[in-house]
Amino acid sequence: MARAAVSGRLTWRVAELAEVTDITGSARSLVFDVPGWPGHLPGQHVDVRLTAEDGYSVQRSYSISSAPDGERFELSVQRVADGEVSPYLCDVLSPGDQVELRGPVGGWFVWRATDQAPVTLVAGGSGIAPLMAMIRTRAAEGSRVPFRLIYSVRTPEDVYYADELRRRAREDNGLDVHLVHTRRSPEGAPPPGRLGLATLNTHAWPADFAPNVFVCGPTGFVETVSDIFVALGHDPRRVRTERFG
Ligand SMILES: Cc1cc2nc3c(=O)[nH]c(=O)nc-3n(C[C@H](O)[C@H](O)[C@H](O)COP(=O)(O)OP(=O)(O)OC[C@H]3O[C@@H](n4cnc5c(N)ncnc54)[C@H](O)[C@@H]3O)c2cc1C
């Protein structure tokens, strides 16, 4: 894997889009087949490169949201309204179309199923993508490591993989899911508000348990949340962050 990861970082591969589905009104799941794909660890990302006919080329990073599955993997892309790449991936790219990508990238923001420490996952918006890979890998490997997911979204309609998360919270032993709504809550749920110290103190594993903490989302969100974990006494080396900004 280590050798494959190094060569994967350097090699641009041709990936073919196999399936597209809506995740929310503004996010899509893109499943790619990548011949020669060396495999990935949950938490890693790929760089996607698009090249126009005149040679103009742009690239962006996207986390893999699926568990390892041979030469196939899923990306979960949020459409940024005035963005250059994400609207193309969400609205134009169709099954059978090809893009270039390289990876898997990243060796720090990864969860290994052999690590028995409890895990706290904190996602803001599309930051759920690499954490979903961890949740799905945990299930695929039959791991009993206790996971707690705290997921901040604007409204109930913005929850990625809502049905799957509800099902997994019921069926995957040891997976706890807590949603925080920042703009509008569902009926009967607590009023909307930002994710803060009280929520993390209540729903994350306490520092005494020496959990692995993974925080992913927009830069401001990640910085606020990781500062709170450190203030709560967590070892900063166990608080791993991925910024989408
Ligand atoms: C390691 C890594 C992993 C990532 N994984 C994912 C992923 O799994 N899913 C995903 O949807 N994105 C992910 N991103 C973000 C992604 O790389 C792009 O930044 C994003 O898709 C916007 O690109 P764009 O070309 O559409 O917008 P751009 O043309 O780059 O930006 C257009 C405008 O939108 C603003 N903007 C840029 N990014 C965001 C954002 N994320 N949210 C709100 N406003 C933004 C910019 O400031 C600018 O004003 C990841 C980023 C990194 C660094």
Short mmCIF file of C-alpha atoms and ligand atoms in Angstrom, two decimals:
data_model
loop_
_atom_site.label_atom_id
_atom_site.label_comp_id
_atom_site.label_asym_id
_atom_site.label_seq_id
_atom_site.Cartn_x
_atom_site.Cartn_y
_atom_site.Cartn_z
CA MET A 1 0.00 0.00 0.00
CA ALA A 2 2.79 2.45 0.93
CA ARG A 3 4.49 2.01 -2.47
CA ALA A 4 1.17 2.12 -4.28
CA ALA A 5 0.22 5.33 -2.46
CA VAL A 6 3.46 7.04 -3.49
CA SER A 7 3.18 6.11 -7.17
CA GLY A 8 -0.57 6.89 -7.05
CA ARG A 9 0.20 10.44 -5.98
CA LEU A 10 2.36 10.94 -9.03
CA THR A 11 0.35 9.19 -11.72
CA TRP A 12 -2.62 10.74 -13.48
CA ARG A 13 -5.11 8.00 -14.31
CA VAL A 14 -8.17 8.01 -16.51
CA ALA A 15 -11.33 7.47 -14.48
CA GLU A 16 -14.70 6.68 -16.03
CA LEU A 17 -17.88 7.84 -14.37
CA ALA A 18 -20.03 4.75 -13.72
CA GLU A 19 -22.97 6.07 -11.67
CA VAL A 20 -24.40 9.42 -10.63
CA THR A 21 -27.04 9.97 -7.94
CA ASP A 22 -28.34 12.98 -6.03
CA ILE A 23 -27.33 13.08 -2.38
CA THR A 24 -29.15 16.33 -1.56
CA GLY A 25 -30.60 19.10 -3.74
CA SER A 26 -27.10 20.53 -4.12
CA ALA A 27 -24.76 17.55 -3.87
CA ARG A 28 -24.12 14.51 -6.03
CA SER A 29 -22.53 11.14 -5.60
CA LEU A 30 -20.14 10.24 -8.43
CA VAL A 31 -18.95 6.63 -8.65
CA PHE A 32 -15.82 6.13 -10.76
CA ASP A 33 -14.11 3.07 -12.18
CA VAL A 34 -10.35 3.52 -12.29
CA PRO A 35 -8.34 0.76 -13.98
CA GLY A 36 -5.15 0.10 -12.03
CA TRP A 37 -6.45 1.87 -8.90
CA PRO A 38 -4.13 0.84 -6.03
CA GLY A 39 -6.83 1.10 -3.31
CA HIS A 40 -7.29 3.70 -0.58
CA LEU A 41 -7.51 4.15 3.16
CA PRO A 42 -10.64 5.82 4.59
CA GLY A 43 -9.95 9.54 4.88
CA GLN A 44 -7.77 9.87 1.77
CA HIS A 45 -8.65 12.07 -1.21
CA VAL A 46 -7.95 12.32 -4.92
CA ASP A 47 -7.01 15.23 -7.15
CA VAL A 48 -9.36 15.56 -10.13
CA ARG A 49 -8.08 17.30 -13.28
CA LEU A 50 -10.28 18.67 -16.05
CA THR A 51 -8.74 19.82 -19.32
CA ALA A 52 -10.56 21.87 -21.97
CA GLU A 53 -10.03 21.41 -25.71
CA ASP A 54 -7.78 24.50 -25.79
CA GLY A 55 -5.53 22.89 -23.16
CA TYR A 56 -6.75 25.00 -20.21
CA SER A 57 -6.74 22.78 -17.17
CA VAL A 58 -7.98 23.00 -13.57
CA GLN A 59 -7.71 20.62 -10.67
CA ARG A 60 -9.46 20.24 -7.31
CA SER A 61 -9.28 17.76 -4.44
CA TYR A 62 -12.19 15.48 -3.45
CA SER A 63 -12.34 13.03 -0.56
CA ILE A 64 -13.28 9.44 -1.22
CA SER A 65 -16.54 8.66 0.58
CA SER A 66 -16.75 4.90 -0.05
CA ALA A 67 -15.07 1.98 1.70
CA PRO A 68 -12.29 0.32 -0.34
CA ASP A 69 -13.89 -1.65 -3.19
CA GLY A 70 -11.39 -2.79 -5.82
CA GLU A 71 -11.04 -0.33 -8.70
CA ARG A 72 -14.27 1.55 -7.91
CA PHE A 73 -14.86 4.45 -5.51
CA GLU A 74 -17.30 7.24 -4.77
CA LEU A 75 -16.85 11.00 -4.46
CA SER A 76 -19.50 13.23 -2.86
CA VAL A 77 -19.44 16.67 -4.46
CA GLN A 78 -21.20 19.79 -3.18
CA ARG A 79 -22.19 22.23 -5.96
CA VAL A 80 -20.57 25.62 -5.15
CA ALA A 81 -22.83 28.06 -7.06
CA ASP A 82 -20.13 30.22 -8.66
CA GLY A 83 -17.48 27.51 -8.67
CA GLU A 84 -15.37 26.48 -11.62
CA VAL A 85 -15.20 22.71 -11.14
CA SER A 86 -17.98 21.51 -8.81
CA PRO A 87 -20.92 22.64 -11.04
CA TYR A 88 -19.31 20.75 -13.94
CA LEU A 89 -18.93 17.59 -11.85
CA CYS A 90 -22.48 17.89 -10.48
CA ASP A 91 -24.41 19.02 -13.57
CA VAL A 92 -22.47 18.15 -16.74
CA LEU A 93 -20.42 14.99 -16.20
CA SER A 94 -22.48 11.92 -17.20
CA PRO A 95 -21.97 8.15 -16.95
CA GLY A 96 -19.38 7.04 -19.51
CA ASP A 97 -17.54 10.40 -19.37
CA GLN A 98 -13.90 10.41 -18.33
CA VAL A 99 -11.78 12.64 -16.10
CA GLU A 100 -8.17 12.43 -15.00
CA LEU A 101 -7.36 11.86 -11.37
CA ARG A 102 -4.47 10.93 -9.16
CA GLY A 103 -4.25 9.48 -5.71
CA PRO A 104 -4.93 8.28 -3.16
CA VAL A 105 -3.49 11.33 -1.39
CA GLY A 106 -2.90 11.82 2.33
CA GLY A 107 -1.45 9.64 5.05
CA TRP A 108 -2.40 11.57 8.20
CA PHE A 109 -6.18 12.07 8.01
CA VAL A 110 -6.86 8.34 7.81
CA TRP A 111 -8.52 5.81 10.09
CA ARG A 112 -7.05 2.32 10.29
CA ALA A 113 -9.38 -0.47 11.35
CA THR A 114 -6.54 -2.00 13.40
CA ASP A 115 -6.57 1.03 15.74
CA GLN A 116 -8.81 0.12 18.68
CA ALA A 117 -9.17 3.63 20.21
CA PRO A 118 -12.71 5.06 20.20
CA VAL A 119 -13.38 7.53 17.40
CA THR A 120 -15.13 10.89 17.33
CA LEU A 121 -16.02 12.21 13.86
CA VAL A 122 -17.12 15.82 13.41
CA ALA A 123 -18.37 16.98 10.01
CA GLY A 124 -19.50 20.34 8.70
CA GLY A 125 -21.55 20.07 5.47
CA SER A 126 -19.71 18.23 2.69
CA GLY A 127 -16.98 17.45 5.25
CA ILE A 128 -18.95 14.27 5.90
CA ALA A 129 -17.35 12.70 2.76
CA PRO A 130 -14.13 11.22 4.21
CA LEU A 131 -15.90 10.43 7.50
CA MET A 132 -18.48 8.43 5.55
CA ALA A 133 -15.59 6.35 4.17
CA MET A 134 -14.52 5.65 7.77
CA ILE A 135 -18.07 4.71 8.86
CA ARG A 136 -18.52 2.44 5.85
CA THR A 137 -15.09 0.82 6.27
CA ARG A 138 -15.82 0.17 9.95
CA ALA A 139 -18.96 -1.74 8.92
CA ALA A 140 -17.28 -3.55 6.01
CA GLU A 141 -14.46 -4.74 8.28
CA GLY A 142 -16.86 -5.81 11.06
CA SER A 143 -15.02 -3.48 13.46
CA ARG A 144 -16.42 -2.99 16.97
CA VAL A 145 -14.49 0.25 17.58
CA PRO A 146 -17.07 2.68 19.02
CA PHE A 147 -17.74 5.62 16.69
CA ARG A 148 -19.52 8.87 17.50
CA LEU A 149 -20.47 11.14 14.60
CA ILE A 150 -21.44 14.77 15.22
CA TYR A 151 -22.66 16.26 11.96
CA SER A 152 -23.44 19.95 11.45
CA VAL A 153 -25.80 20.88 8.60
CA ARG A 154 -27.85 23.95 7.80
CA THR A 155 -31.24 22.25 7.44
CA PRO A 156 -32.61 18.67 7.55
CA GLU A 157 -32.56 18.61 3.72
CA ASP A 158 -28.78 19.16 3.74
CA VAL A 159 -27.92 15.88 5.48
CA TYR A 160 -25.80 13.71 3.16
CA TYR A 161 -26.75 10.00 3.16
CA ALA A 162 -29.60 10.70 5.60
CA ASP A 163 -31.33 7.32 5.12
CA GLU A 164 -28.08 5.39 5.31
CA LEU A 165 -26.99 7.23 8.47
CA ARG A 166 -30.37 6.58 10.11
CA ARG A 167 -30.13 2.90 9.20
CA ARG A 168 -26.53 2.57 10.36
CA ALA A 169 -27.30 4.34 13.67
CA ARG A 170 -29.92 1.60 14.24
CA GLU A 171 -28.02 -1.40 12.88
CA ASP A 172 -24.26 -0.74 13.18
CA ASN A 173 -23.46 -1.66 16.76
CA GLY A 174 -21.49 1.07 18.48
CA LEU A 175 -22.21 3.86 15.96
CA ASP A 176 -23.82 6.95 17.47
CA VAL A 177 -25.04 9.77 15.19
CA HIS A 178 -25.87 13.26 16.45
CA LEU A 179 -27.07 15.99 14.07
CA VAL A 180 -26.72 19.72 14.70
CA HIS A 181 -28.85 22.08 12.57
CA THR A 182 -27.55 25.60 12.18
CA ARG A 183 -30.43 27.28 10.28
CA ARG A 184 -33.58 25.13 10.62
CA SER A 185 -34.28 22.04 12.74
CA PRO A 186 -36.86 19.33 12.14
CA GLU A 187 -39.98 19.42 14.30
CA GLY A 188 -39.37 18.18 17.82
CA ALA A 189 -35.57 18.64 17.59
CA PRO A 190 -33.62 21.29 19.54
CA PRO A 191 -33.73 24.80 18.00
CA PRO A 192 -31.06 25.62 15.39
CA GLY A 193 -27.68 26.80 16.63
CA ARG A 194 -23.99 26.53 15.95
CA LEU A 195 -22.00 23.53 17.06
CA GLY A 196 -20.14 24.56 20.21
CA LEU A 197 -18.46 23.42 23.39
CA ALA A 198 -21.64 22.12 25.06
CA THR A 199 -22.45 19.78 22.15
CA LEU A 200 -18.90 18.45 21.83
CA ASN A 201 -18.68 18.02 25.60
CA THR A 202 -21.90 15.99 25.59
CA HIS A 203 -21.67 13.96 22.36
CA ALA A 204 -17.93 13.42 21.69
CA TRP A 205 -15.78 10.88 23.52
CA PRO A 206 -14.19 12.56 26.56
CA ALA A 207 -10.44 13.29 26.46
CA ASP A 208 -9.86 10.67 29.20
CA PHE A 209 -10.78 7.93 26.70
CA ALA A 210 -7.89 9.05 24.42
CA PRO A 211 -10.10 8.90 21.31
CA ASN A 212 -9.00 9.50 17.73
CA VAL A 213 -10.76 12.67 16.58
CA PHE A 214 -11.36 13.50 12.91
CA VAL A 215 -12.75 16.93 12.01
CA CYS A 216 -13.62 17.86 8.42
CA GLY A 217 -15.40 20.80 6.77
CA PRO A 218 -14.88 24.45 5.85
CA THR A 219 -11.72 26.05 7.30
CA GLY A 220 -13.48 28.23 9.93
CA PHE A 221 -15.56 25.29 11.15
CA VAL A 222 -12.53 23.02 11.44
CA GLU A 223 -10.51 25.62 13.34
CA THR A 224 -13.31 26.36 15.81
CA VAL A 225 -14.02 22.69 16.48
CA SER A 226 -10.38 21.65 16.86
CA ASP A 227 -9.74 24.57 19.26
CA ILE A 228 -12.65 23.35 21.40
CA PHE A 229 -11.25 19.81 21.50
CA VAL A 230 -7.89 21.13 22.68
CA ALA A 231 -9.65 23.31 25.29
CA LEU A 232 -11.49 20.17 26.46
CA GLY A 233 -8.12 18.55 27.17
CA HIS A 234 -7.65 16.39 24.05
CA ASP A 235 -4.11 15.68 22.92
CA PRO A 236 -3.71 17.91 19.80
CA ARG A 237 -1.81 15.04 18.10
CA ARG A 238 -4.99 12.95 18.19
CA VAL A 239 -7.17 15.68 16.69
CA ARG A 240 -6.80 15.26 12.92
CA THR A 241 -8.26 17.85 10.60
CA GLU A 242 -9.08 18.19 6.91
CA ARG A 243 -9.99 21.64 5.57
CA PHE A 244 -12.16 21.95 2.46
CA GLY A 245 -11.75 25.74 2.15
C1 LIG B 1 -8.35 17.71 0.76
C2 LIG B 1 -9.66 18.28 0.21
C3 LIG B 1 -10.75 17.44 0.06
C4 LIG B 1 -11.96 17.95 -0.44
N1 LIG B 1 -13.03 17.11 -0.54
C5 LIG B 1 -14.22 17.58 -1.00
C6 LIG B 1 -15.35 16.72 -1.07
O1 LIG B 1 -15.31 15.53 -0.72
N2 LIG B 1 -16.52 17.24 -1.53
C7 LIG B 1 -16.62 18.57 -1.91
O2 LIG B 1 -17.71 18.98 -2.35
N3 LIG B 1 -15.55 19.41 -1.85
C8 LIG B 1 -14.35 18.95 -1.41
N4 LIG B 1 -13.26 19.79 -1.35
C9 LIG B 1 -13.41 21.16 -1.91
C10 LIG B 1 -13.09 21.12 -3.42
O3 LIG B 1 -11.72 20.82 -3.62
C11 LIG B 1 -13.36 22.47 -4.12
O4 LIG B 1 -12.72 23.49 -3.40
C12 LIG B 1 -14.84 22.79 -4.23
O5 LIG B 1 -15.51 21.77 -4.99
C13 LIG B 1 -15.05 24.14 -4.94
O6 LIG B 1 -14.42 24.10 -6.20
P1 LIG B 1 -15.00 24.95 -7.41
O7 LIG B 1 -13.99 24.89 -8.52
O8 LIG B 1 -16.41 24.55 -7.72
O9 LIG B 1 -15.07 26.42 -6.81
P2 LIG B 1 -13.95 27.60 -7.02
O10 LIG B 1 -14.00 28.08 -8.43
O11 LIG B 1 -12.63 27.10 -6.50
O12 LIG B 1 -14.51 28.66 -5.99
C14 LIG B 1 -15.63 29.51 -6.30
C15 LIG B 1 -16.05 30.30 -5.09
O13 LIG B 1 -16.52 29.44 -4.06
C16 LIG B 1 -15.79 29.58 -2.86
N5 LIG B 1 -15.58 28.21 -2.35
C17 LIG B 1 -14.60 27.35 -2.73
N6 LIG B 1 -14.73 26.16 -2.09
C18 LIG B 1 -15.83 26.26 -1.32
C19 LIG B 1 -16.48 25.37 -0.45
N7 LIG B 1 -16.01 24.10 -0.23
N8 LIG B 1 -17.61 25.80 0.18
C20 LIG B 1 -18.07 27.05 -0.03
N9 LIG B 1 -17.49 27.95 -0.86
C21 LIG B 1 -16.38 27.58 -1.48
C22 LIG B 1 -14.52 30.24 -3.26
O14 LIG B 1 -14.00 31.03 -2.20
C23 LIG B 1 -14.95 31.10 -4.44
O15 LIG B 1 -15.52 32.30 -4.00
C24 LIG B 1 -12.07 19.32 -0.82
C25 LIG B 1 -10.95 20.15 -0.67
C26 LIG B 1 -9.77 19.65 -0.16
C27 LIG B 1 -8.60 20.58 -0.01
#
